[in-house]
Short mmCIF file of N, CA, C and O in Angstrom, two decimals:
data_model
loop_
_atom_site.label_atom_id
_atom_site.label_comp_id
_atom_site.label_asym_id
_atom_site.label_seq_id
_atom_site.Cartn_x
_atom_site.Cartn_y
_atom_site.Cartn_z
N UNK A 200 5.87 106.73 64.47
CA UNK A 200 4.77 107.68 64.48
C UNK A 200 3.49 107.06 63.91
O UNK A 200 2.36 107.47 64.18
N UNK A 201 3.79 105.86 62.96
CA UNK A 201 2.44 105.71 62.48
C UNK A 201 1.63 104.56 63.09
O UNK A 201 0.56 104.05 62.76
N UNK A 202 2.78 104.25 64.40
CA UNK A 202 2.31 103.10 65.28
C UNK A 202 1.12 103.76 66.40
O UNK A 202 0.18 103.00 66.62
N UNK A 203 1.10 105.06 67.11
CA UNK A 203 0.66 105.76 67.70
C UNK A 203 -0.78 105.64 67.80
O UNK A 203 -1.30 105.31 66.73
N UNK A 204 -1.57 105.80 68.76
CA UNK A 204 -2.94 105.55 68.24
C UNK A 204 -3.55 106.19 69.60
O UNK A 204 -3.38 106.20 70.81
N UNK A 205 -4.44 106.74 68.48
CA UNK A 205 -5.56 108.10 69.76
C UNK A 205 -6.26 107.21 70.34
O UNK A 205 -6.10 105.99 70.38
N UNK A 206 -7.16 107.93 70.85
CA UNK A 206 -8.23 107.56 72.37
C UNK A 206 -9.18 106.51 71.58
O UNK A 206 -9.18 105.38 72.05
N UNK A 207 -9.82 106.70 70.69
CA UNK A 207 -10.49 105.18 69.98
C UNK A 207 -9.41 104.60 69.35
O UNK A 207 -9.60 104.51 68.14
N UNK A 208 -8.03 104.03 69.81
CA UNK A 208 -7.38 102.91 69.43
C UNK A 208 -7.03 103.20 67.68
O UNK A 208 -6.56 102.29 66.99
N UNK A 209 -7.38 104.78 67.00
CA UNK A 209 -7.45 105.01 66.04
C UNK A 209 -5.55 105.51 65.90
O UNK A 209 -4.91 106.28 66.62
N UNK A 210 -5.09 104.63 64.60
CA UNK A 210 -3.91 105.09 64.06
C UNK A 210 -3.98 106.26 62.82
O UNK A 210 -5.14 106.59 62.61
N UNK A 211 -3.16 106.85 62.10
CA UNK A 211 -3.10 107.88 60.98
C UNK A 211 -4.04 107.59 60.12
O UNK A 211 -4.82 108.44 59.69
N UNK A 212 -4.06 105.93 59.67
CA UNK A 212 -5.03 105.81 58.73
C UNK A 212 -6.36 105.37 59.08
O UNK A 212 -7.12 105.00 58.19
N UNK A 213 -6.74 105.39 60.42
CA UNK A 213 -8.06 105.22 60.68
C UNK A 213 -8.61 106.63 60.82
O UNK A 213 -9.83 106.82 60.79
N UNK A 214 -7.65 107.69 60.99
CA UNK A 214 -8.23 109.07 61.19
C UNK A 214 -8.30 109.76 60.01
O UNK A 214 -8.99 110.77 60.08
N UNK A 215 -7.71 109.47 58.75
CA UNK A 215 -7.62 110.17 57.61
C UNK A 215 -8.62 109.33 56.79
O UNK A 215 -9.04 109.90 55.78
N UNK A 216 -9.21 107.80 57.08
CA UNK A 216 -10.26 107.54 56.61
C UNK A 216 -11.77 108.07 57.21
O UNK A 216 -12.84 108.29 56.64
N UNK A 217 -11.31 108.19 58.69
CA UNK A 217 -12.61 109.14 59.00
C UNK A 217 -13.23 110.03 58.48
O UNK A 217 -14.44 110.23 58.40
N UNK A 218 -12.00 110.80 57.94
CA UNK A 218 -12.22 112.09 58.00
C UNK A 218 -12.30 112.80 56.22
O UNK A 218 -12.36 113.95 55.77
N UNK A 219 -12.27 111.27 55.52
CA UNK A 219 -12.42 111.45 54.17
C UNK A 219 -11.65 111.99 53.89
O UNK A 219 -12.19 112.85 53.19
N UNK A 220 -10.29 112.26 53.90
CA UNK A 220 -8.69 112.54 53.32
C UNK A 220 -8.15 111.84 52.72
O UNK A 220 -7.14 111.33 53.21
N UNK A 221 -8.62 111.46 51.24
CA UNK A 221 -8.38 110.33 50.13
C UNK A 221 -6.46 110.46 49.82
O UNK A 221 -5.77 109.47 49.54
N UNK A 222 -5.97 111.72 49.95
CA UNK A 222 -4.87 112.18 49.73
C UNK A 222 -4.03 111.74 50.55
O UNK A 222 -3.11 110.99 50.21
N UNK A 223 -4.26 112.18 51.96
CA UNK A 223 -3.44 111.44 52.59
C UNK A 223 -3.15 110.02 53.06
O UNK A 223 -2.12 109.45 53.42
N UNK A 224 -4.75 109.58 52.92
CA UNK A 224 -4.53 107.95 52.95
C UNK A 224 -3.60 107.23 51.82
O UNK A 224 -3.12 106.11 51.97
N UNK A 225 -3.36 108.23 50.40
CA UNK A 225 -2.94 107.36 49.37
C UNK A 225 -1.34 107.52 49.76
O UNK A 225 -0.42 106.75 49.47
N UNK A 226 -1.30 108.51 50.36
CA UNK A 226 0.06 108.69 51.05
C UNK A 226 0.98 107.53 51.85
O UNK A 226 1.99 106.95 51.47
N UNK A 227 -0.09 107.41 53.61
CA UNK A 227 0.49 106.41 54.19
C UNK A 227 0.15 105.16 53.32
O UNK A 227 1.15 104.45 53.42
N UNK A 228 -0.78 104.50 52.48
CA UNK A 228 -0.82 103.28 52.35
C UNK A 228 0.30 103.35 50.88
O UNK A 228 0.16 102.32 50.23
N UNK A 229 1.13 104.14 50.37
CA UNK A 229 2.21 104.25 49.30
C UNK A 229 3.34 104.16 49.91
O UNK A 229 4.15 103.23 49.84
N UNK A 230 3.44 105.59 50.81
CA UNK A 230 4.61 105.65 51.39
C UNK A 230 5.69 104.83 52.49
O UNK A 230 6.90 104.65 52.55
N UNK A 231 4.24 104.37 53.49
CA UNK A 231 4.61 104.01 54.26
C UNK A 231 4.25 102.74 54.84
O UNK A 231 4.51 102.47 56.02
N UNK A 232 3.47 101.69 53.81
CA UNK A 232 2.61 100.88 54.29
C UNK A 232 1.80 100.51 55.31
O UNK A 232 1.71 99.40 55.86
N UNK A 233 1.12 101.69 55.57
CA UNK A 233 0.01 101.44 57.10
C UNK A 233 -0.68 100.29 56.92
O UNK A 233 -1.03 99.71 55.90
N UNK A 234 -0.83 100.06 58.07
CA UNK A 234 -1.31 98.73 58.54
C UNK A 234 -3.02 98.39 58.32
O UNK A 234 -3.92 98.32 59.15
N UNK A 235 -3.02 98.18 56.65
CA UNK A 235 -4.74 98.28 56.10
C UNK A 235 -5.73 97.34 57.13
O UNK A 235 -6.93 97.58 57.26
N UNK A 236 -5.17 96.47 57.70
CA UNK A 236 -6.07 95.41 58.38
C UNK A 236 -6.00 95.46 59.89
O UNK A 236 -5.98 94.49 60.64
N UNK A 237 -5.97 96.59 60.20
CA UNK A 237 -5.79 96.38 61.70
C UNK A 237 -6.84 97.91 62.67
O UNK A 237 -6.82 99.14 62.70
N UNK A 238 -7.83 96.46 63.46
CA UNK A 238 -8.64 97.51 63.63
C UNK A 238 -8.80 98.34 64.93
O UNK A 238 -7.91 98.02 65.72
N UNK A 239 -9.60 99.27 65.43
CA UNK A 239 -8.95 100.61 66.37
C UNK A 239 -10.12 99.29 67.34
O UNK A 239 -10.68 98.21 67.14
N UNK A 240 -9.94 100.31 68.41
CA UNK A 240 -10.56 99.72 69.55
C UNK A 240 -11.68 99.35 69.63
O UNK A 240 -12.04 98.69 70.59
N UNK A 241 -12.57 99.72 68.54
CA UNK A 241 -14.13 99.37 68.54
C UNK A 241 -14.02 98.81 67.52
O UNK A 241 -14.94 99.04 66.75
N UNK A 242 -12.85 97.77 66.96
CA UNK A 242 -13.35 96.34 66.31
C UNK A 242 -13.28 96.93 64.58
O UNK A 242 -13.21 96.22 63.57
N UNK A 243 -13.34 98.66 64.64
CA UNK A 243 -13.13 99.30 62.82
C UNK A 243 -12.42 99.26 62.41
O UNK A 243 -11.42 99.66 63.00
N UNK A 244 -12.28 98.70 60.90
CA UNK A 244 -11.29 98.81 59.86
C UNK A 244 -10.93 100.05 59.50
O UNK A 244 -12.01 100.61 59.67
N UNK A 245 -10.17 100.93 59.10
CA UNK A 245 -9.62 101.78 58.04
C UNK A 245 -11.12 102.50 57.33
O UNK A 245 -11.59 103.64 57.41
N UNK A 246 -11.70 100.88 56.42
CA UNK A 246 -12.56 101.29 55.25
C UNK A 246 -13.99 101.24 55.81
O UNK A 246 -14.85 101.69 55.04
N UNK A 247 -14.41 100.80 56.97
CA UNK A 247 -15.23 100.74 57.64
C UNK A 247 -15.74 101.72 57.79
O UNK A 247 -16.82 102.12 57.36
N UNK A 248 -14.24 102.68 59.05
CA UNK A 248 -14.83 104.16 59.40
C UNK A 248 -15.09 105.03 58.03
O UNK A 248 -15.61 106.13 58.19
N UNK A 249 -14.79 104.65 56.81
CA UNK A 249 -14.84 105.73 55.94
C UNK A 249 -16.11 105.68 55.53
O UNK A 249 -16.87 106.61 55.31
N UNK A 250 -16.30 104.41 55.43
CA UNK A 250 -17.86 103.98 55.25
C UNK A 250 -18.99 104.63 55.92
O UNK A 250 -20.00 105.17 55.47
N UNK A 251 -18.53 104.42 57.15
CA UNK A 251 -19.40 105.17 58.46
C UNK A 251 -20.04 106.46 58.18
O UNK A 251 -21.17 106.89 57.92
N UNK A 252 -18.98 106.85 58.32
CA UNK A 252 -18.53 109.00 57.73
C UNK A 252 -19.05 109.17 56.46
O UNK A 252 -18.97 110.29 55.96
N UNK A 253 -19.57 108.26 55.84
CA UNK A 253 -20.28 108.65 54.39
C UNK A 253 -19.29 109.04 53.16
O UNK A 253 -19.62 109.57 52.10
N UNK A 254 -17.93 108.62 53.60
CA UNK A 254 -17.01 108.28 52.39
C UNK A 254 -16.73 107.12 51.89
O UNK A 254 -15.71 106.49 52.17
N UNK A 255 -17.90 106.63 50.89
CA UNK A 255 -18.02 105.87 50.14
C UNK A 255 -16.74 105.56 49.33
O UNK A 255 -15.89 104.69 49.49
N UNK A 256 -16.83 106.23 48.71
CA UNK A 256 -15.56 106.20 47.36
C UNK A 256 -13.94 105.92 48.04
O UNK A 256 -12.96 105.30 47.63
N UNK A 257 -14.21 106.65 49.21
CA UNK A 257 -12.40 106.37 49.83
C UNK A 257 -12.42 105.10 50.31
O UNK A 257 -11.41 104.40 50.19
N UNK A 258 -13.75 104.54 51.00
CA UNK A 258 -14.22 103.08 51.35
C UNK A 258 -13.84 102.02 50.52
O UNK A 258 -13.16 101.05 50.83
N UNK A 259 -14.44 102.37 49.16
CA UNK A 259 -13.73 101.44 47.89
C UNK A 259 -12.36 101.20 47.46
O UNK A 259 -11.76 100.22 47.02
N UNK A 260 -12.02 102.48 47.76
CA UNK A 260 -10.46 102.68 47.30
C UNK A 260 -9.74 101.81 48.15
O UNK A 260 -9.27 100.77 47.69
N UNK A 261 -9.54 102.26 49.90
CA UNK A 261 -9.23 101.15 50.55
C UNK A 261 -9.40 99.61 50.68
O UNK A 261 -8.66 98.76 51.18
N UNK A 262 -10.56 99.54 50.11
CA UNK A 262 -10.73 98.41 50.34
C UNK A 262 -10.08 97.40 48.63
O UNK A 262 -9.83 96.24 48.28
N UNK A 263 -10.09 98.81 48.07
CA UNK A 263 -9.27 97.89 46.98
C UNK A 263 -7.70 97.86 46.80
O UNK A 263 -7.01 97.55 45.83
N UNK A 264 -7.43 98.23 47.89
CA UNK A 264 -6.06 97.83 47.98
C UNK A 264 -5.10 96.73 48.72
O UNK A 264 -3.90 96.50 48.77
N UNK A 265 -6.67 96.02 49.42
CA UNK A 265 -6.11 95.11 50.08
C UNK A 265 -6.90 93.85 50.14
O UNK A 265 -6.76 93.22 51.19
N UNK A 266 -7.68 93.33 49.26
CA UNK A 266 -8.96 92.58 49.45
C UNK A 266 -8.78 91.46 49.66
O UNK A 266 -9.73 90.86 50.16
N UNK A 267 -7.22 90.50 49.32
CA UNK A 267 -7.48 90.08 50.23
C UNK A 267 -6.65 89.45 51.44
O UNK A 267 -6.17 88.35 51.70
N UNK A 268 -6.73 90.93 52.19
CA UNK A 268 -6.31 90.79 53.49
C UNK A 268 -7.68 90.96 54.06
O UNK A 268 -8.07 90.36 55.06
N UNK A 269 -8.75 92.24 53.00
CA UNK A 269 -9.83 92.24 54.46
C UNK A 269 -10.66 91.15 54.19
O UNK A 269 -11.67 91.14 54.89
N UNK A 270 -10.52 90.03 53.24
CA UNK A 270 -11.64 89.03 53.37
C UNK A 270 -12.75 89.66 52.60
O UNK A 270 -13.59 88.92 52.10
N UNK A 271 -12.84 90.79 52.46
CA UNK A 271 -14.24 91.55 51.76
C UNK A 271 -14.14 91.51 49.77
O UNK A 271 -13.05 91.62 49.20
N UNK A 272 -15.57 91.31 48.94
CA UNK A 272 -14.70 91.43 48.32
C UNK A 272 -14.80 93.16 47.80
O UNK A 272 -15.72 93.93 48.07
N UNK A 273 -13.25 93.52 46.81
CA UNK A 273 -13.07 94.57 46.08
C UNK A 273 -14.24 94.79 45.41
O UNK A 273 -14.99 93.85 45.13
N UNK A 274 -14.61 96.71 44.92
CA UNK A 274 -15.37 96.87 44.11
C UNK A 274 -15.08 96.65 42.63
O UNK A 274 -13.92 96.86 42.29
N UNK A 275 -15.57 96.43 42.11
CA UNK A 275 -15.43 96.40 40.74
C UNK A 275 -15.05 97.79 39.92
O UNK A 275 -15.56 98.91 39.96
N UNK A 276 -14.13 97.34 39.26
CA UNK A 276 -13.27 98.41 38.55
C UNK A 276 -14.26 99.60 37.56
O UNK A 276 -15.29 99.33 36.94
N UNK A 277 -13.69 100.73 37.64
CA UNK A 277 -14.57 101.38 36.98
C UNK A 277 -14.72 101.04 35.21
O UNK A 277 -13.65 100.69 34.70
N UNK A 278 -15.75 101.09 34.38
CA UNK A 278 -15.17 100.78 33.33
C UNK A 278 -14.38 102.12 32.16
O UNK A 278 -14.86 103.25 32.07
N UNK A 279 -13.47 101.76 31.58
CA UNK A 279 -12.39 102.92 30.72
C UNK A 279 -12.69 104.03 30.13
O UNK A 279 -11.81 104.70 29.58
#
């Protein structure tokens, strides 16, 4: 199911980063290891589209869970 991918080549976690669903992204990328580096048909990452959509913060999050697979670097940690 989480191989599946809509009409923009978009899988679970390219649609729950769209769509700024921090919850469920922490879901598939815990539960189920979705595939952080793999992009939909127009060439977007995961943290890209979140970017896009003006979810900054879920942008970071993703992208700090995999930095380096995306080559990008991580944001810097919040401080304590």
């Amino acid at each position: 199911a989480l191989e599946r991918v809509g009409e923009l080549g978009d899988q679970l976690l390219h649609l729950a980063a769209r769509n700024g669903h921090k919850t469920i992204v922490k879901e598939l990328l815990r539960r189920y290891t979705a595939n952080i580096n793999r992009p939909n048909d127009e060439g977007k990452m995961p943290h890209e589209l979140a970017a896009k959509y003006k979810h900054s913060e879920l942008s970071d999050y993703i992208r700090s869970k995999a930095p380096h697979l995306l080559g990008t670097p991580a944001p810097s940690p919040e401080p304590a």
